[in-house]
XYZ file of C-alpha atoms in Angstrom:
163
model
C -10.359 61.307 -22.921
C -13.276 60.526 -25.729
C -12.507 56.885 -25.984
C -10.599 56.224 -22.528
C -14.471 57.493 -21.090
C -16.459 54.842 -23.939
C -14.438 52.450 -22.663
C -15.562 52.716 -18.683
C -18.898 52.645 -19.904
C -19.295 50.058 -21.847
C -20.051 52.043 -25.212
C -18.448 50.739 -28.443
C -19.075 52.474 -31.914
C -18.932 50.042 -34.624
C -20.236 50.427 -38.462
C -23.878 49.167 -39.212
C -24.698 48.806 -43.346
C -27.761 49.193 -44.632
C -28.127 47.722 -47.801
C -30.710 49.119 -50.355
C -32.439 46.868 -52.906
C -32.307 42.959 -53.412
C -28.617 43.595 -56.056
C -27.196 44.877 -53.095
C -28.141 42.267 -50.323
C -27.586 39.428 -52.717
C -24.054 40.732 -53.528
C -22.659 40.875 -50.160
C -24.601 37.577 -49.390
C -22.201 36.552 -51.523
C -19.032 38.369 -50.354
C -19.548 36.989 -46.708
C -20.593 33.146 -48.498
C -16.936 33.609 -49.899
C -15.661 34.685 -46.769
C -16.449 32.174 -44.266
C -14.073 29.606 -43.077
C -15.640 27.567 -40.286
C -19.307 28.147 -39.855
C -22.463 29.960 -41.431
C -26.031 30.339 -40.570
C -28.646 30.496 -42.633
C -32.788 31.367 -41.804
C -34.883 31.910 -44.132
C -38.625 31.501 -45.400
C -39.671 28.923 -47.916
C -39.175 31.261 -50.992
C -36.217 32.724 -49.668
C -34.680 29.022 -49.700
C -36.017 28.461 -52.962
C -34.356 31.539 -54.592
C -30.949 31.873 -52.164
C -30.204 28.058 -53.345
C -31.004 29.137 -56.925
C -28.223 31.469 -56.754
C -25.616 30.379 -54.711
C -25.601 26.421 -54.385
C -22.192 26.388 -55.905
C -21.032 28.308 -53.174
C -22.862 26.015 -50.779
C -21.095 23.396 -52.190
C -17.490 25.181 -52.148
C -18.389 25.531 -48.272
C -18.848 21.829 -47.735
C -15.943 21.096 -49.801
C -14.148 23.444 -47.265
C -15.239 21.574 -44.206
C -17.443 24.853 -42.990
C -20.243 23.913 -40.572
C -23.537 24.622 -42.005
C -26.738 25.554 -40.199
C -30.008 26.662 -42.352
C -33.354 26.947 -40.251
C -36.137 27.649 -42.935
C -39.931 26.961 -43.448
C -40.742 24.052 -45.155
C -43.499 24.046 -47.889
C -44.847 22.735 -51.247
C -42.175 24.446 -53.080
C -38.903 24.079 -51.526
C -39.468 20.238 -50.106
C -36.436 19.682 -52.895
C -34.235 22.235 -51.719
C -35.008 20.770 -47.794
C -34.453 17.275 -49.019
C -31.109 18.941 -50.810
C -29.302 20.596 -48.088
C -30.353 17.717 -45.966
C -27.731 15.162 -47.892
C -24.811 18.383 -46.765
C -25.674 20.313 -43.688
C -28.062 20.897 -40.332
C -31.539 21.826 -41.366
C -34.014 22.922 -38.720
C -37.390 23.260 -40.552
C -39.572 26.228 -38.502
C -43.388 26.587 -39.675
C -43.293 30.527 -39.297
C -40.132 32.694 -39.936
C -41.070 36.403 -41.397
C -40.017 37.525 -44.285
C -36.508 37.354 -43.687
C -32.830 36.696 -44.796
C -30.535 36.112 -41.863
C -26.717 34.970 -42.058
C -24.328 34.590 -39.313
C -20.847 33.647 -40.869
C -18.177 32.931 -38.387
C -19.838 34.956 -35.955
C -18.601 38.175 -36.898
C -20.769 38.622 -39.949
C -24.241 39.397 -39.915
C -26.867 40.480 -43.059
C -30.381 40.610 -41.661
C -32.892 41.324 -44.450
C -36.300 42.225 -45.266
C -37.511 40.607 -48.317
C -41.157 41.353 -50.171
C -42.916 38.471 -49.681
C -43.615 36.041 -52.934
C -41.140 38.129 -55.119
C -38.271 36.155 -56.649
C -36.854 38.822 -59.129
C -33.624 39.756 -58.465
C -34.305 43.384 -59.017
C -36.760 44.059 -56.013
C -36.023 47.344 -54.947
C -38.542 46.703 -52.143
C -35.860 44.743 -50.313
C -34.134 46.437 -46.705
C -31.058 44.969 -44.796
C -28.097 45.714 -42.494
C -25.210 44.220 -42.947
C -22.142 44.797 -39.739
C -18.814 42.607 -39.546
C -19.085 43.418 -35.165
C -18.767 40.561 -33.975
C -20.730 42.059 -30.778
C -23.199 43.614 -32.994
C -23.233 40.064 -35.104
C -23.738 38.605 -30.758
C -26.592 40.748 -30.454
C -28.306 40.418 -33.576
C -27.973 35.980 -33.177
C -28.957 36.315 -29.512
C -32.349 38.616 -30.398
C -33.049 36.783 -33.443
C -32.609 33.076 -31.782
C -35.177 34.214 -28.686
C -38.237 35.762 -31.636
C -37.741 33.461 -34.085
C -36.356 30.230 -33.785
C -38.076 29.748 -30.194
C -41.038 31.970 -29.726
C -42.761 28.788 -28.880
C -40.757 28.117 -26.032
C -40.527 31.777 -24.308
C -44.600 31.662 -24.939
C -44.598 28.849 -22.420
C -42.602 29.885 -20.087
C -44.276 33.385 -20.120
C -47.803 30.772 -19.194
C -46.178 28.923 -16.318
């Protein structure tokens, strides 16, 4: 009766991570990076690019080889213009002047790992470091539809708050 009643409401229960530490976020970055077969999305900040190409642009490059569609929205700056100019030559880049200190990734659409990152700090043993990581693909939905409307277009739902 339990689940026949979750059902007529609309309630689903699925499993939400939450990953502790900057090991632990950078190891199932790199589960889902070996995971994906036809698209990923990437946002991050400047430093984030700097230090998530660092570590996994072989398995950037073992995606393209693969034919998966790449997406990576990041802040552009004095110290990753290489690492834009880069991924440029391989995949979509959408450079956004303010993205908080963040690692998103959307692969296939039914993984998501949304991360908090310390600002400035490129060790990889940051304890500091907060994320959730859910293979929903409604939660993964969610998470891509809230994210897209704060981050990648505040400008836009600014101006249409104005008019």
């Amino acid at each position: 009766a339990y689940r026949r009643n979750i059902r007529v409401i609309g309630l689903e229960r699925v499993d939400v991570w939450i990953l502790k530490g900057r090991k632990e976020t950078l190891r199932k970055v790199k589960e889902i990076l070996s995971s994906v077969e036809n698209s990923l999305t990437l946002t991050t900040t400047e430093n984030g690019s700097i230090l998530f190409f660092k570590l996994f642009n072989k398995c950037l490059d073992r995606l393209i080889e693969r034919n998966v569609k790449l997406t990576v929205n990041l802040s552009p700056g004095r110290r990753n213009h290489n690492v834009v100019r880069e991924l440029r030559y391989v995949c979509q880049v959408r450079c956004l002047p303010h993205i908080p200190p963040i690692l998103f990734l959307n692969g296939d659409g039914r993984k998501v790992l949304l991360s908090y990152r310390i600002p400035d700090d490129y060790s990889l043993n940051s304890d500091e470091d907060i994320g959730l990581f859910s293979e929903s693909k409604v939660f993964t939905d969610f998470l891509s539809i809230m994210f897209s409307f704060t981050v990648l277009k505040p400008r836009k739902l600014r101006e249409r708050s104005v008019n």
